mmCIF file of C-alpha atoms and ligand atoms in Angstrom:
data_model
loop_
_atom_site.group_PDB
_atom_site.id
_atom_site.type_symbol
_atom_site.label_atom_id
_atom_site.label_comp_id
_atom_site.label_asym_id
_atom_site.label_seq_id
_atom_site.Cartn_x
_atom_site.Cartn_y
_atom_site.Cartn_z
ATOM 1 C CA UNK A 1 21.060 -7.803 3.325
ATOM 2 C CA UNK A 2 18.459 -5.488 4.888
ATOM 3 C CA UNK A 3 15.473 -4.964 2.665
ATOM 4 C CA UNK A 4 14.150 -1.397 2.364
ATOM 5 C CA UNK A 5 11.380 -1.549 -0.204
ATOM 6 C CA UNK A 6 8.600 0.697 -1.491
ATOM 7 C CA UNK A 7 5.645 -1.065 -3.040
ATOM 8 C CA UNK A 8 3.793 1.438 -5.266
ATOM 9 C CA UNK A 9 0.627 1.071 -7.218
ATOM 10 C CA UNK A 10 -3.077 1.964 -7.380
ATOM 11 C CA UNK A 11 -5.826 0.774 -4.990
ATOM 12 C CA UNK A 12 -6.486 -2.841 -5.744
ATOM 13 C CA UNK A 13 -3.123 -3.588 -7.322
ATOM 14 C CA UNK A 14 -2.262 -6.007 -4.591
ATOM 15 C CA UNK A 15 0.281 -3.907 -2.695
ATOM 16 C CA UNK A 16 -0.856 -4.939 0.732
ATOM 17 C CA UNK A 17 -0.854 -8.681 0.021
ATOM 18 C CA UNK A 18 2.504 -8.657 -1.752
ATOM 19 C CA UNK A 19 4.080 -6.270 0.709
ATOM 20 C CA UNK A 20 3.106 -8.506 3.635
ATOM 21 C CA UNK A 21 4.528 -11.590 2.023
ATOM 22 C CA UNK A 22 7.823 -10.089 0.998
ATOM 23 C CA UNK A 23 8.192 -8.464 4.403
ATOM 24 C CA UNK A 24 7.618 -11.803 6.185
ATOM 25 C CA UNK A 25 10.169 -13.521 3.876
ATOM 26 C CA UNK A 26 12.750 -10.974 4.810
ATOM 27 C CA UNK A 27 11.851 -10.728 8.485
ATOM 28 C CA UNK A 28 11.109 -6.978 8.326
ATOM 29 C CA UNK A 29 7.875 -5.133 9.185
ATOM 30 C CA UNK A 30 5.283 -4.206 6.597
ATOM 31 C CA UNK A 31 4.421 -0.586 7.247
ATOM 32 C CA UNK A 32 1.051 0.461 5.718
ATOM 33 C CA UNK A 33 -0.080 4.032 6.149
ATOM 34 C CA UNK A 34 -3.638 2.931 5.185
ATOM 35 C CA UNK A 35 -3.647 0.348 8.019
ATOM 36 C CA UNK A 36 -2.248 2.865 10.452
ATOM 37 C CA UNK A 37 -4.920 5.403 9.580
ATOM 38 C CA UNK A 38 -7.698 2.795 9.730
ATOM 39 C CA UNK A 39 -6.471 1.684 13.207
ATOM 40 C CA UNK A 40 -6.418 5.267 14.297
ATOM 41 C CA UNK A 41 -10.000 5.777 13.127
ATOM 42 C CA UNK A 42 -11.146 2.550 14.854
ATOM 43 C CA UNK A 43 -9.471 3.437 18.109
ATOM 44 C CA UNK A 44 -10.977 6.952 18.066
ATOM 45 C CA UNK A 45 -7.590 8.624 18.696
ATOM 46 C CA UNK A 46 -7.060 12.306 17.920
ATOM 47 C CA UNK A 47 -5.315 11.286 14.706
ATOM 48 C CA UNK A 48 -8.338 9.087 13.850
ATOM 49 C CA UNK A 49 -10.748 11.994 14.402
ATOM 50 C CA UNK A 50 -8.589 14.223 12.187
ATOM 51 C CA UNK A 51 -8.395 11.861 9.231
ATOM 52 C CA UNK A 52 -11.739 9.991 9.382
ATOM 53 C CA UNK A 53 -13.634 12.072 6.799
ATOM 54 C CA UNK A 54 -10.737 12.331 4.387
ATOM 55 C CA UNK A 55 -10.151 8.548 4.371
ATOM 56 C CA UNK A 56 -13.907 7.884 3.961
ATOM 57 C CA UNK A 57 -14.023 10.072 0.918
ATOM 58 C CA UNK A 58 -10.913 8.513 -0.606
ATOM 59 C CA UNK A 59 -8.986 11.782 -0.499
ATOM 60 C CA UNK A 60 -5.397 12.085 0.607
ATOM 61 C CA UNK A 61 -4.496 12.944 4.193
ATOM 62 C CA UNK A 62 -2.166 15.942 4.338
ATOM 63 C CA UNK A 63 1.521 15.361 3.639
ATOM 64 C CA UNK A 64 2.600 16.814 7.021
ATOM 65 C CA UNK A 65 0.403 14.397 8.988
ATOM 66 C CA UNK A 66 1.489 11.395 7.001
ATOM 67 C CA UNK A 67 5.152 12.172 6.936
ATOM 68 C CA UNK A 68 5.165 12.637 10.716
ATOM 69 C CA UNK A 69 3.334 9.284 11.180
ATOM 70 C CA UNK A 70 5.900 7.539 8.994
ATOM 71 C CA UNK A 71 8.854 9.276 10.608
ATOM 72 C CA UNK A 72 7.830 8.097 14.070
ATOM 73 C CA UNK A 73 7.120 4.533 12.831
ATOM 74 C CA UNK A 74 10.502 4.260 11.063
ATOM 75 C CA UNK A 75 12.228 5.132 14.358
ATOM 76 C CA UNK A 76 10.807 2.044 16.066
ATOM 77 C CA UNK A 77 13.230 -0.859 16.797
ATOM 78 C CA UNK A 78 11.702 -3.330 14.367
ATOM 79 C CA UNK A 79 12.331 -0.989 11.391
ATOM 80 C CA UNK A 80 16.013 -0.458 12.037
ATOM 81 C CA UNK A 81 16.989 -3.472 9.842
ATOM 82 C CA UNK A 82 14.608 -2.881 7.040
ATOM 83 C CA UNK A 83 10.931 -2.487 6.110
ATOM 84 C CA UNK A 84 8.428 -2.731 3.302
ATOM 85 C CA UNK A 85 6.352 0.425 2.875
ATOM 86 C CA UNK A 86 2.854 0.050 1.458
ATOM 87 C CA UNK A 87 0.782 3.053 0.563
ATOM 88 C CA UNK A 88 3.516 5.609 1.241
ATOM 89 C CA UNK A 89 4.757 7.713 -0.409
ATOM 90 C CA UNK A 90 1.666 8.887 -2.435
ATOM 91 C CA UNK A 91 2.777 12.360 -3.459
ATOM 92 C CA UNK A 92 5.969 13.958 -4.733
ATOM 93 C CA UNK A 93 6.270 15.875 -1.458
ATOM 94 C CA UNK A 94 6.073 12.623 0.570
ATOM 95 C CA UNK A 95 8.681 10.994 -1.688
ATOM 96 C CA UNK A 96 11.000 13.927 -1.143
ATOM 97 C CA UNK A 97 10.381 13.836 2.640
ATOM 98 C CA UNK A 98 11.187 10.110 2.679
ATOM 99 C CA UNK A 99 14.535 10.719 0.959
ATOM 100 C CA UNK A 100 15.369 13.152 3.728
ATOM 101 C CA UNK A 101 14.313 10.708 6.433
ATOM 102 C CA UNK A 102 16.412 7.871 4.895
ATOM 103 C CA UNK A 103 19.458 10.089 4.369
ATOM 104 C CA UNK A 104 20.886 8.040 1.528
ATOM 105 C CA UNK A 105 20.100 4.550 2.816
ATOM 106 C CA UNK A 106 19.562 2.366 -0.308
ATOM 107 C CA UNK A 107 15.897 1.874 -1.243
ATOM 108 C CA UNK A 108 14.327 -0.591 -3.736
ATOM 109 C CA UNK A 109 11.138 0.597 -5.468
ATOM 110 C CA UNK A 110 8.637 -1.644 -7.205
ATOM 111 C CA UNK A 111 5.571 -0.359 -9.007
ATOM 112 C CA UNK A 112 2.672 -2.801 -9.563
ATOM 113 C CA UNK A 113 0.636 -1.992 -12.709
ATOM 114 C CA UNK A 114 -2.972 -3.122 -13.321
ATOM 115 C CA UNK A 115 -5.563 -1.750 -15.743
ATOM 116 C CA UNK A 116 -8.237 0.481 -14.116
ATOM 117 C CA UNK A 117 -11.275 -1.648 -14.886
ATOM 118 C CA UNK A 118 -9.615 -4.674 -13.276
ATOM 119 C CA UNK A 119 -8.861 -2.513 -10.221
ATOM 120 C CA UNK A 120 -12.458 -1.494 -9.788
ATOM 121 C CA UNK A 121 -13.637 -5.106 -10.092
ATOM 122 C CA UNK A 122 -11.088 -6.277 -7.559
ATOM 123 C CA UNK A 123 -11.749 -3.532 -5.001
ATOM 124 C CA UNK A 124 -15.497 -3.974 -5.175
ATOM 125 C CA UNK A 125 -15.042 -7.676 -4.433
ATOM 126 C CA UNK A 126 -12.490 -7.395 -1.640
ATOM 127 C CA UNK A 127 -13.288 -7.816 2.043
ATOM 128 C CA UNK A 128 -11.220 -7.290 5.182
ATOM 129 C CA UNK A 129 -11.362 -9.085 8.505
ATOM 130 C CA UNK A 130 -12.811 -6.833 11.251
ATOM 131 C CA UNK A 131 -10.509 -8.425 13.783
ATOM 132 C CA UNK A 132 -7.076 -9.041 12.219
ATOM 133 C CA UNK A 133 -7.217 -6.795 9.099
ATOM 134 C CA UNK A 134 -6.442 -9.571 6.612
ATOM 135 C CA UNK A 135 -7.685 -8.781 3.093
ATOM 136 C CA UNK A 136 -9.483 -11.411 1.077
ATOM 137 C CA UNK A 137 -10.953 -11.455 -2.403
ATOM 138 C CA UNK A 138 -14.539 -12.476 -2.659
ATOM 139 C CA UNK A 139 -13.630 -13.795 -6.103
ATOM 140 C CA UNK A 140 -11.401 -16.418 -4.511
ATOM 141 C CA UNK A 141 -14.481 -18.571 -3.988
ATOM 142 C CA UNK A 142 -18.206 -18.296 -3.613
ATOM 143 C CA UNK A 143 -18.814 -14.710 -2.434
ATOM 144 C CA UNK A 144 -21.738 -15.939 -0.340
ATOM 145 C CA UNK A 145 -19.366 -18.133 1.722
ATOM 146 C CA UNK A 146 -16.739 -15.503 2.109
ATOM 147 C CA UNK A 147 -17.991 -14.218 5.495
ATOM 148 C CA UNK A 148 -15.459 -15.564 7.897
ATOM 149 C CA UNK A 149 -11.678 -14.926 8.087
ATOM 150 C CA UNK A 150 -9.619 -18.074 7.513
ATOM 151 C CA UNK A 151 -6.804 -16.664 9.656
ATOM 152 C CA UNK A 152 -8.703 -15.783 12.826
ATOM 153 C CA UNK A 153 -12.417 -16.519 12.320
ATOM 154 C CA UNK A 154 -13.336 -12.811 12.449
ATOM 155 C CA UNK A 155 -16.119 -11.277 10.409
ATOM 156 C CA UNK A 156 -15.293 -10.184 6.881
ATOM 157 C CA UNK A 157 -16.611 -6.716 5.943
ATOM 158 C CA UNK A 158 -16.329 -4.292 3.076
ATOM 159 C CA UNK A 159 -14.048 -1.299 3.761
ATOM 160 C CA UNK A 160 -16.265 1.736 3.760
ATOM 161 C CA UNK A 161 -14.032 3.345 1.059
ATOM 162 C CA UNK A 162 -14.272 0.277 -1.236
ATOM 163 C CA UNK A 163 -17.732 1.232 -2.613
ATOM 164 C CA UNK A 164 -17.729 1.725 -6.376
ATOM 165 C CA UNK A 165 -18.061 5.524 -6.292
ATOM 166 C CA UNK A 166 -15.343 5.988 -3.653
ATOM 167 C CA UNK A 167 -13.045 3.591 -5.579
ATOM 168 C CA UNK A 168 -13.429 5.609 -8.776
ATOM 169 C CA UNK A 169 -12.612 8.792 -6.802
ATOM 170 C CA UNK A 170 -9.516 7.059 -5.303
ATOM 171 C CA UNK A 171 -8.406 6.085 -8.784
ATOM 172 C CA UNK A 172 -8.779 9.703 -9.930
ATOM 173 C CA UNK A 173 -6.713 10.813 -6.921
ATOM 174 C CA UNK A 174 -4.172 8.114 -7.768
ATOM 175 C CA UNK A 175 -3.744 9.251 -11.359
ATOM 176 C CA UNK A 176 -3.668 12.952 -10.381
ATOM 177 C CA UNK A 177 -1.429 12.877 -7.213
ATOM 178 C CA UNK A 178 0.431 9.563 -7.107
ATOM 179 C CA UNK A 179 1.275 8.706 -10.710
ATOM 180 C CA UNK A 180 3.481 11.813 -11.003
ATOM 181 C CA UNK A 181 5.309 10.582 -7.921
ATOM 182 C CA UNK A 182 6.275 7.434 -9.799
ATOM 183 C CA UNK A 183 8.229 9.749 -12.129
ATOM 184 C CA UNK A 184 10.319 10.776 -9.137
ATOM 185 C CA UNK A 185 11.610 7.192 -8.838
ATOM 186 C CA UNK A 186 11.410 5.609 -12.284
ATOM 187 C CA UNK A 187 14.804 6.740 -13.524
ATOM 188 C CA UNK A 188 16.552 5.383 -10.517
ATOM 189 C CA UNK A 189 18.590 2.159 -11.025
ATOM 190 C CA UNK A 190 16.704 0.626 -8.063
ATOM 191 C CA UNK A 191 13.264 1.087 -9.694
ATOM 192 C CA UNK A 192 11.367 -1.912 -11.224
ATOM 193 C CA UNK A 193 7.862 -2.223 -12.706
ATOM 194 C CA UNK A 194 5.868 -5.433 -12.544
ATOM 195 C CA UNK A 195 2.635 -6.635 -14.108
ATOM 196 C CA UNK A 196 0.006 -6.984 -11.377
ATOM 197 C CA UNK A 197 -2.745 -8.363 -13.580
ATOM 198 C CA UNK A 198 -1.395 -11.975 -13.433
ATOM 199 C CA UNK A 199 -1.919 -14.459 -10.608
ATOM 200 C CA UNK A 200 -0.744 -13.391 -7.148
ATOM 201 C CA UNK A 201 2.009 -16.068 -7.036
ATOM 202 C CA UNK A 202 3.387 -14.756 -10.324
ATOM 203 C CA UNK A 203 3.258 -11.099 -9.145
ATOM 204 C CA UNK A 204 5.138 -12.226 -6.048
ATOM 205 C CA UNK A 205 7.772 -14.014 -8.151
ATOM 206 C CA UNK A 206 8.274 -10.864 -10.245
ATOM 207 C CA UNK A 207 8.687 -8.706 -7.152
ATOM 208 C CA UNK A 208 11.082 -11.148 -5.563
ATOM 209 C CA UNK A 209 13.143 -11.177 -8.784
ATOM 210 C CA UNK A 210 13.126 -7.420 -8.905
ATOM 211 C CA UNK A 211 14.269 -7.155 -5.317
ATOM 212 C CA UNK A 212 17.053 -9.717 -5.942
ATOM 213 C CA UNK A 213 18.192 -7.873 -9.050
ATOM 214 C CA UNK A 214 18.248 -4.541 -7.298
ATOM 215 C CA UNK A 215 20.167 -6.020 -4.311
ATOM 216 C CA UNK A 216 22.715 -7.637 -6.615
ATOM 217 C CA UNK A 217 23.414 -4.236 -8.278
ATOM 218 C CA UNK A 218 24.369 -2.654 -5.020
HETATM 219 P P1 LIG B 1 -5.477 1.654 -1.111
HETATM 220 O O1 LIG B 1 -4.059 1.421 -1.503
HETATM 221 O O2 LIG B 1 -6.343 0.492 -1.257
HETATM 222 O O3 LIG B 1 -6.050 2.925 -1.764
HETATM 223 P P2 LIG B 1 -4.772 2.335 1.625
HETATM 224 O O4 LIG B 1 -5.192 1.387 2.628
HETATM 225 O O5 LIG B 1 -3.335 2.435 1.279
HETATM 226 O O6 LIG B 1 -5.680 2.055 0.406
HETATM 227 O O7 LIG B 1 -5.248 3.783 1.989
HETATM 228 C C1 LIG B 1 -6.541 4.127 2.435
HETATM 229 C C2 LIG B 1 -6.772 5.653 2.544
HETATM 230 O O8 LIG B 1 -5.890 6.153 3.576
HETATM 231 C C3 LIG B 1 -6.412 6.492 1.321
HETATM 232 O O9 LIG B 1 -7.484 6.531 0.376
HETATM 233 C C4 LIG B 1 -6.113 7.813 1.928
HETATM 234 O O10 LIG B 1 -7.248 8.533 2.339
HETATM 235 C C5 LIG B 1 -5.380 7.467 3.187
HETATM 236 N N1 LIG B 1 -3.861 7.318 2.999
HETATM 237 C C6 LIG B 1 -3.152 6.186 3.126
HETATM 238 N N2 LIG B 1 -1.862 6.427 2.878
HETATM 239 C C7 LIG B 1 -1.737 7.747 2.561
HETATM 240 C C8 LIG B 1 -0.695 8.623 2.224
HETATM 241 N N3 LIG B 1 0.585 8.175 2.100
HETATM 242 N N4 LIG B 1 -0.946 9.931 2.029
HETATM 243 C C9 LIG B 1 -2.212 10.413 2.135
HETATM 244 N N5 LIG B 1 -3.274 9.688 2.441
HETATM 245 C C10 LIG B 1 -3.080 8.378 2.671
#
């Protein structure tokens, strides 16, 4: 059955990694608003110019801009048989707009929970590949060696919004704007919460189990 899944959680919870894996397993696209915005900034498009400063500061891009970006993306062919959304919605207004866009199509929702201090530690240690966008953890091995992407050989760099001060601001934004949005979903029968502080394979197993349970209920 088509998978339509939202992966929710704070920065550093592992949303991107888990969303990519589950999307590949189901043959659907992973749609990340963070990746789309970073691509826009890198390409220097009008959207990139509009959002550049907001993203650098770790603040939220306006709901109108984000909802329009997602609306257009969800109309593309590859999203017609399912998708995994990562980083959207982030506010109650975005969640309500998504309900309108989906017009009743069933949606599974998984929240990944991780304590704040662990999030700061992870985000400070993460690097992304300049070329293909793959995220790696410097804690996976010797940080001094983690300079080259294992997927494509590109250079690994720190995201400009992953510095400790910006991460702490992003967490504040998360608790203020995004946590209330979780309340919008948590009483739905298709909502599940998983512990993101365990090993990535175990987080993945928990998400896969949650998705299977939600699909079985429908
Ligand atoms: P993370 O989950 O690690 O915080 P993302 O890659 O999802 O990072 O997002 C990076 C930045 O892009 C956010 O800090 C914010 O500025 C912007 N952004 C991404 N998605 C949204 C969204 N749905 N609404 C508003 N801003 C967003």
